CSV table of C-alpha atoms in Angstrom, one decimal:
chain,number,residue,atom,x,y,z
A,51,UNK,CA,92.9,159.7,112.9
A,52,UNK,CA,96.1,159.2,110.8
A,53,UNK,CA,99.4,160.6,112.0
A,54,UNK,CA,101.3,163.1,109.9
A,55,UNK,CA,104.1,161.7,107.8
A,56,UNK,CA,107.6,162.3,109.2
A,57,UNK,CA,106.3,163.1,112.7
A,58,UNK,CA,106.1,160.8,115.7
A,59,UNK,CA,103.1,161.7,117.9
A,60,UNK,CA,103.2,161.2,121.7
A,61,UNK,CA,99.7,159.5,121.5
A,62,UNK,CA,97.3,158.0,118.9
A,63,UNK,CA,93.5,157.8,119.3
A,64,UNK,CA,90.8,155.9,117.5
A,65,UNK,CA,87.1,156.9,117.8
A,66,UNK,CA,85.5,159.6,119.9
A,67,UNK,CA,85.2,160.0,123.6
A,68,UNK,CA,81.9,161.1,125.1
A,69,UNK,CA,80.4,161.2,128.6
A,70,UNK,CA,78.1,158.2,128.3
A,71,UNK,CA,81.1,155.9,127.9
A,72,UNK,CA,82.8,154.0,130.6
A,73,UNK,CA,86.5,154.4,130.8
A,74,UNK,CA,89.5,152.3,131.7
A,75,UNK,CA,93.0,153.7,132.1
A,76,UNK,CA,95.7,151.1,132.5
A,77,UNK,CA,98.6,153.5,133.1
A,78,UNK,CA,97.3,154.4,136.6
A,79,UNK,CA,97.4,150.9,137.9
A,80,UNK,CA,100.7,150.2,136.1
A,81,UNK,CA,102.3,153.2,137.8
A,82,UNK,CA,101.3,151.8,141.2
A,83,UNK,CA,102.9,148.5,140.3
A,84,UNK,CA,106.3,150.0,139.4
A,85,UNK,CA,105.9,150.6,135.6
A,86,UNK,CA,105.3,148.6,132.5
A,87,UNK,CA,108.0,146.9,130.4
A,88,UNK,CA,105.9,146.0,127.4
A,89,UNK,CA,102.6,144.6,126.1
A,90,UNK,CA,102.9,140.9,126.3
A,91,UNK,CA,99.5,139.8,124.7
A,92,UNK,CA,96.1,141.2,123.7
A,93,UNK,CA,92.9,139.2,123.9
A,94,UNK,CA,90.1,140.4,121.6
A,95,UNK,CA,86.4,139.7,122.0
A,96,UNK,CA,84.4,140.3,118.8
A,97,UNK,CA,81.3,139.1,116.9
A,98,UNK,CA,80.5,139.1,113.2
A,99,UNK,CA,80.3,142.9,113.1
A,100,UNK,CA,82.0,144.7,115.9
A,101,UNK,CA,84.8,144.5,118.5
A,102,UNK,CA,83.2,144.1,122.0
A,103,UNK,CA,86.2,144.4,124.4
A,104,UNK,CA,89.9,143.7,125.1
A,105,UNK,CA,92.1,142.2,127.8
A,106,UNK,CA,95.7,143.6,127.8
A,107,UNK,CA,98.4,141.5,129.4
A,108,UNK,CA,101.4,143.7,130.5
A,109,UNK,CA,104.8,142.6,131.6
A,110,UNK,CA,105.9,144.7,134.5
A,111,UNK,CA,109.4,146.0,135.2
A,112,UNK,CA,109.8,143.6,138.1
A,113,UNK,CA,109.1,140.6,135.9
A,114,UNK,CA,105.5,140.0,137.0
A,115,UNK,CA,102.5,140.2,134.8
A,116,UNK,CA,99.3,142.3,135.0
A,117,UNK,CA,96.1,141.9,133.0
A,118,UNK,CA,93.6,144.7,132.5
A,119,UNK,CA,90.1,144.2,131.1
A,120,UNK,CA,88.3,146.6,128.8
A,121,UNK,CA,84.6,145.7,128.5
A,122,UNK,CA,85.1,142.0,128.9
A,123,UNK,CA,81.7,140.2,128.1
A,124,UNK,CA,80.2,138.0,130.8
A,125,UNK,CA,80.6,134.2,130.3
A,126,UNK,CA,76.9,133.8,130.0
A,127,UNK,CA,76.8,136.3,127.2
A,128,UNK,CA,79.7,134.6,125.4
A,129,UNK,CA,78.2,131.2,125.6
A,130,UNK,CA,74.9,132.3,124.1
A,131,UNK,CA,75.0,131.1,120.5
A,132,UNK,CA,72.9,133.9,119.1
A,133,UNK,CA,75.5,136.5,120.1
A,134,UNK,CA,78.2,134.7,118.0
A,135,UNK,CA,81.0,136.1,120.3
A,136,UNK,CA,84.5,134.9,119.7
A,137,UNK,CA,87.8,135.5,121.5
A,138,UNK,CA,91.3,135.3,120.2
A,139,UNK,CA,94.7,136.0,121.9
A,140,UNK,CA,97.4,137.8,120.0
A,141,UNK,CA,100.5,136.8,121.9
A,142,UNK,CA,103.7,138.9,121.6
A,143,UNK,CA,106.9,136.9,122.4
A,144,UNK,CA,109.4,138.0,125.1
A,145,UNK,CA,111.8,139.1,122.3
A,146,UNK,CA,109.1,140.9,120.3
A,147,UNK,CA,107.1,144.2,120.4
A,148,UNK,CA,103.9,145.5,119.1
A,149,UNK,CA,104.6,147.4,115.8
A,150,UNK,CA,101.2,148.3,114.3
A,151,UNK,CA,97.6,148.9,115.4
A,152,UNK,CA,95.2,149.0,112.5
A,153,UNK,CA,91.6,148.2,111.7
A,154,UNK,CA,88.2,149.7,110.8
A,155,UNK,CA,86.0,152.3,112.6
A,156,UNK,CA,82.4,153.0,112.0
A,157,UNK,CA,81.8,156.7,112.4
A,158,UNK,CA,78.0,156.5,112.2
A,159,UNK,CA,77.7,153.8,114.9
A,160,UNK,CA,80.8,155.2,116.7
A,161,UNK,CA,82.2,151.7,117.3
A,162,UNK,CA,85.3,149.8,116.3
A,163,UNK,CA,84.5,147.0,113.9
A,164,UNK,CA,88.0,145.5,113.4
A,165,UNK,CA,91.4,145.3,115.0
A,166,UNK,CA,94.6,144.2,113.1
A,167,UNK,CA,97.7,143.8,115.2
A,168,UNK,CA,101.2,143.3,113.9
A,169,UNK,CA,104.5,142.6,115.7
A,170,UNK,CA,108.0,143.5,114.8
A,171,UNK,CA,108.8,139.9,114.0
A,172,UNK,CA,105.9,139.6,111.5
A,173,UNK,CA,103.1,138.1,113.5
A,174,UNK,CA,99.7,139.3,112.4
A,175,UNK,CA,96.2,139.0,113.9
A,176,UNK,CA,92.9,140.1,112.4
A,177,UNK,CA,89.7,140.3,114.5
A,178,UNK,CA,86.3,141.6,113.4
A,179,UNK,CA,84.8,142.8,110.2
A,180,UNK,CA,85.7,145.2,107.4
A,181,UNK,CA,82.8,147.6,108.0
A,182,UNK,CA,83.6,151.3,108.2
A,183,UNK,CA,86.7,153.4,107.6
A,184,UNK,CA,90.2,151.9,107.8
A,185,UNK,CA,92.9,153.3,110.2
A,186,UNK,CA,96.5,152.4,110.7
A,187,UNK,CA,99.2,153.5,113.2
A,188,UNK,CA,102.8,152.3,112.5
A,189,UNK,CA,105.9,154.1,113.6
A,190,UNK,CA,109.3,152.6,112.8
A,191,UNK,CA,111.4,152.0,116.0
A,192,UNK,CA,108.4,152.8,118.2
A,193,UNK,CA,105.8,150.7,120.0
A,194,UNK,CA,102.6,151.3,122.0
A,195,UNK,CA,102.2,151.8,125.8
A,196,UNK,CA,99.3,151.3,128.3
A,197,UNK,CA,95.8,151.6,126.8
A,198,UNK,CA,93.1,154.0,127.8
A,199,UNK,CA,89.7,152.9,126.4
A,200,UNK,CA,86.0,154.0,126.3
A,201,UNK,CA,83.1,151.6,125.8
A,202,UNK,CA,79.4,150.8,126.2
A,203,UNK,CA,78.1,147.7,124.5
A,204,UNK,CA,81.0,147.7,122.2
A,205,UNK,CA,84.5,149.2,122.1
A,206,UNK,CA,84.2,152.8,121.0
A,207,UNK,CA,87.4,154.6,121.9
A,208,UNK,CA,91.2,153.7,122.1
A,209,UNK,CA,94.1,155.8,123.2
A,210,UNK,CA,97.7,154.5,123.1
A,211,UNK,CA,100.9,156.4,124.0
A,212,UNK,CA,103.7,156.0,121.5
A,213,UNK,CA,107.0,155.0,123.1
A,214,UNK,CA,110.4,154.0,121.8
A,215,UNK,CA,111.5,150.4,121.3
A,216,UNK,CA,114.6,149.5,123.4
A,217,UNK,CA,117.8,150.0,121.3
A,218,UNK,CA,119.1,146.5,122.3
A,219,UNK,CA,116.0,145.0,120.6
A,220,UNK,CA,116.6,147.0,117.4
A,221,UNK,CA,120.2,146.0,117.3
A,222,UNK,CA,119.2,142.3,117.5
A,223,UNK,CA,116.4,142.7,115.0
A,224,UNK,CA,118.5,144.6,112.4
A,225,UNK,CA,122.2,143.5,112.8
A,226,UNK,CA,124.9,145.3,110.8
A,227,UNK,CA,125.6,143.3,107.7
A,228,UNK,CA,129.3,143.0,106.8
A,229,UNK,CA,130.5,141.3,103.6
A,230,UNK,CA,133.3,139.0,104.8
A,231,UNK,CA,133.0,136.4,102.0
A,232,UNK,CA,136.5,136.9,100.7
A,233,UNK,CA,136.5,133.7,98.8
A,234,UNK,CA,133.6,134.7,96.5
A,235,UNK,CA,135.3,138.0,95.8
A,236,UNK,CA,138.6,136.2,94.9
A,237,UNK,CA,136.7,133.9,92.6
A,238,UNK,CA,135.1,136.8,90.8
A,239,UNK,CA,138.5,138.4,90.3
A,240,UNK,CA,140.0,135.2,89.0
A,241,UNK,CA,137.2,134.8,86.5
A,242,UNK,CA,137.7,138.4,85.2
A,243,UNK,CA,141.5,137.9,85.0
A,244,UNK,CA,141.0,134.6,83.1
A,245,UNK,CA,138.8,136.4,80.6
A,246,UNK,CA,141.2,139.2,80.2
A,247,UNK,CA,144.0,136.7,79.6
A,248,UNK,CA,141.9,135.0,76.9
A,249,UNK,CA,141.1,138.4,75.3
A,250,UNK,CA,144.8,139.3,75.2
A,251,UNK,CA,145.8,136.1,73.5
A,252,UNK,CA,143.0,136.6,70.9
A,253,UNK,CA,144.1,140.2,70.3
A,254,UNK,CA,141.1,141.9,71.9
A,255,UNK,CA,141.8,145.3,73.3
A,256,UNK,CA,141.0,146.1,77.0
A,257,UNK,CA,139.7,149.5,76.1
A,258,UNK,CA,143.0,151.3,76.9
A,259,UNK,CA,144.7,150.5,73.7
A,260,UNK,CA,147.6,148.9,75.6
A,261,UNK,CA,148.1,145.9,73.2
A,262,UNK,CA,147.3,144.8,69.7
A,263,UNK,CA,148.3,141.2,69.1
A,264,UNK,CA,146.7,139.5,66.1
A,265,UNK,CA,147.2,135.8,65.4
A,266,UNK,CA,150.9,135.6,66.4
A,267,UNK,CA,152.7,133.4,63.7
A,268,UNK,CA,155.0,130.6,64.6
A,269,UNK,CA,158.7,131.5,64.2
A,270,UNK,CA,160.5,130.1,61.1
A,271,UNK,CA,162.8,127.1,61.5
A,272,UNK,CA,166.4,128.3,61.9
A,273,UNK,CA,168.2,125.0,60.9
A,274,UNK,CA,169.8,124.1,57.5
A,275,UNK,CA,167.7,122.3,55.0
A,276,UNK,CA,169.6,119.6,53.0
A,277,UNK,CA,168.1,118.2,49.8
A,278,UNK,CA,168.1,114.5,50.1
A,279,UNK,CA,170.0,112.5,47.4
A,280,UNK,CA,170.4,108.8,46.9
A,281,UNK,CA,173.4,107.4,48.8
A,282,UNK,CA,174.6,105.8,45.6
A,283,UNK,CA,175.4,109.2,44.1
A,284,UNK,CA,178.3,109.7,46.5
A,285,UNK,CA,181.2,107.7,47.7
A,286,UNK,CA,180.1,108.6,51.2
A,287,UNK,CA,177.1,110.2,52.9
A,288,UNK,CA,177.5,113.9,53.1
A,289,UNK,CA,176.5,115.3,56.5
A,290,UNK,CA,175.9,119.1,56.7
A,291,UNK,CA,178.1,121.2,59.0
A,292,UNK,CA,175.7,122.7,61.6
A,293,UNK,CA,178.5,124.7,63.2
A,294,UNK,CA,177.2,128.1,62.1
A,295,UNK,CA,179.2,131.3,62.7
A,296,UNK,CA,181.7,129.5,64.9
A,297,UNK,CA,179.1,128.2,67.4
A,298,UNK,CA,179.4,124.9,69.1
A,299,UNK,CA,177.0,122.2,67.8
A,300,UNK,CA,173.9,121.7,70.0
A,301,UNK,CA,173.2,118.3,71.5
A,302,UNK,CA,169.7,116.8,71.3
A,303,UNK,CA,169.2,117.6,75.0
A,304,UNK,CA,170.2,121.3,74.5
A,305,UNK,CA,168.1,121.9,71.4
A,306,UNK,CA,164.4,122.7,71.7
A,307,UNK,CA,162.2,123.8,68.9
A,308,UNK,CA,160.9,127.4,68.8
A,309,UNK,CA,157.4,126.1,69.3
A,310,UNK,CA,158.3,125.0,72.8
A,311,UNK,CA,159.7,128.4,73.9
A,312,UNK,CA,157.5,130.3,76.4
A,313,UNK,CA,155.7,133.4,75.1
A,314,UNK,CA,156.0,136.5,77.3
A,315,UNK,CA,152.8,138.5,77.9
A,316,UNK,CA,154.5,141.4,79.7
A,317,UNK,CA,151.7,143.8,79.1
A,318,UNK,CA,149.0,141.4,80.2
A,319,UNK,CA,150.9,140.7,83.4
A,320,UNK,CA,151.0,144.4,84.2
A,321,UNK,CA,147.2,144.5,83.7
A,322,UNK,CA,146.7,141.6,86.0
A,323,UNK,CA,148.9,143.2,88.7
A,324,UNK,CA,146.8,146.4,88.5
A,325,UNK,CA,143.7,144.3,88.9
A,326,UNK,CA,144.8,142.9,92.2
A,327,UNK,CA,143.8,146.2,93.8
A,328,UNK,CA,140.2,145.6,92.7
A,329,UNK,CA,137.5,146.9,95.2
A,330,UNK,CA,133.8,146.5,95.2
A,331,UNK,CA,132.1,149.8,94.3
A,332,UNK,CA,131.9,151.1,97.1
A,333,UNK,CA,101.8,166.4,115.5
A,334,UNK,CA,100.9,168.8,117.7
A,335,UNK,CA,99.9,166.4,120.5
A,336,UNK,CA,98.4,168.9,122.8
A,337,UNK,CA,95.0,168.7,121.1
A,338,UNK,CA,94.3,165.1,122.2
A,339,UNK,CA,91.4,164.9,124.5
A,340,UNK,CA,92.1,163.0,127.8
A,341,UNK,CA,88.9,161.4,129.0
A,342,UNK,CA,88.1,161.3,132.8
A,343,UNK,CA,88.9,157.9,134.2
A,344,UNK,CA,87.1,155.9,136.9
A,345,UNK,CA,88.9,152.6,137.4
A,346,UNK,CA,86.5,151.6,140.1
A,347,UNK,CA,83.5,151.6,137.8
A,348,UNK,CA,82.5,148.0,137.3
A,349,UNK,CA,78.9,148.7,136.5
A,350,UNK,CA,79.2,147.2,133.1
A,351,UNK,CA,79.2,143.6,134.4
A,352,UNK,CA,79.7,143.8,138.2
A,353,UNK,CA,82.5,141.3,137.9
A,354,UNK,CA,86.0,142.3,139.1
A,355,UNK,CA,87.5,139.3,137.2
A,356,UNK,CA,86.3,140.7,133.9
A,357,UNK,CA,87.0,144.5,134.1
A,358,UNK,CA,89.7,145.9,136.2
A,359,UNK,CA,93.2,144.5,136.8
A,360,UNK,CA,94.6,141.3,138.0
A,361,UNK,CA,98.3,140.7,138.9
A,362,UNK,CA,99.9,137.3,138.5
A,363,UNK,CA,103.3,135.6,138.2
A,364,UNK,CA,102.5,134.5,134.6
A,365,UNK,CA,99.5,135.5,132.5
A,366,UNK,CA,96.7,133.0,131.9
A,367,UNK,CA,95.1,133.7,128.6
């Protein structure tokens, strides 16, 4: 029952069809109503062991809704406590689609014991028990169309066509992600530049052997040292001549100590300029059996409100 990997089938089927079953084909009625836009909701009837029936709510192309029953139990049967029948609605939003149909199938009893439904936006519904063999149908960028079913007391056969999801929905669901956070990138560059500048001043090579500075010593004092003597040793205080090699004396405002002179990191500046250009590293489907369909067969419960179709402006679950 599983689809082959890498291939998208036109239809998927769960269970086996045989002549004793009653059938319901939703696509026939939907074609008369102008076509189906999507599955809007699925109501599941189940007990502690098996799935009894379904009601599929379709949204039509004209905006109306149509519900189709597949072995819907009578109200009297549902209310009987010994039957333990429950019903749950798996609603799919207007901006969502059915992504996965999974569950369990009992090949010996030939009934479906569990249904697990998942939407593209992550909504999940589990209905039934874990008896039997698991199955799962999930095709990326595809969803499921109108249901054809076969049933007696319980739901025994499911047939879904596989159809593409609208491209507009996929673009909304998976928008193109563009990194436009320039400030974060600039901050990362500044951090790396700051680290490289510290490495340079500490004499650490950048791997290219472009510099080798180790503990730069302070320049020696270029003035004239005068040994101090008591003033009484001279008739007058001797002042040294600071006019060296014919240069004019320097005033206090003009003179600055070598420690205050700026140190030029030419090689480091070249490395920083180069870093400004930093960039981030950059199935053969013909073998499916199509069961005969009799949409007018309501012998299961003789109630047109249970099985069959009903059109309305908005679905009532």
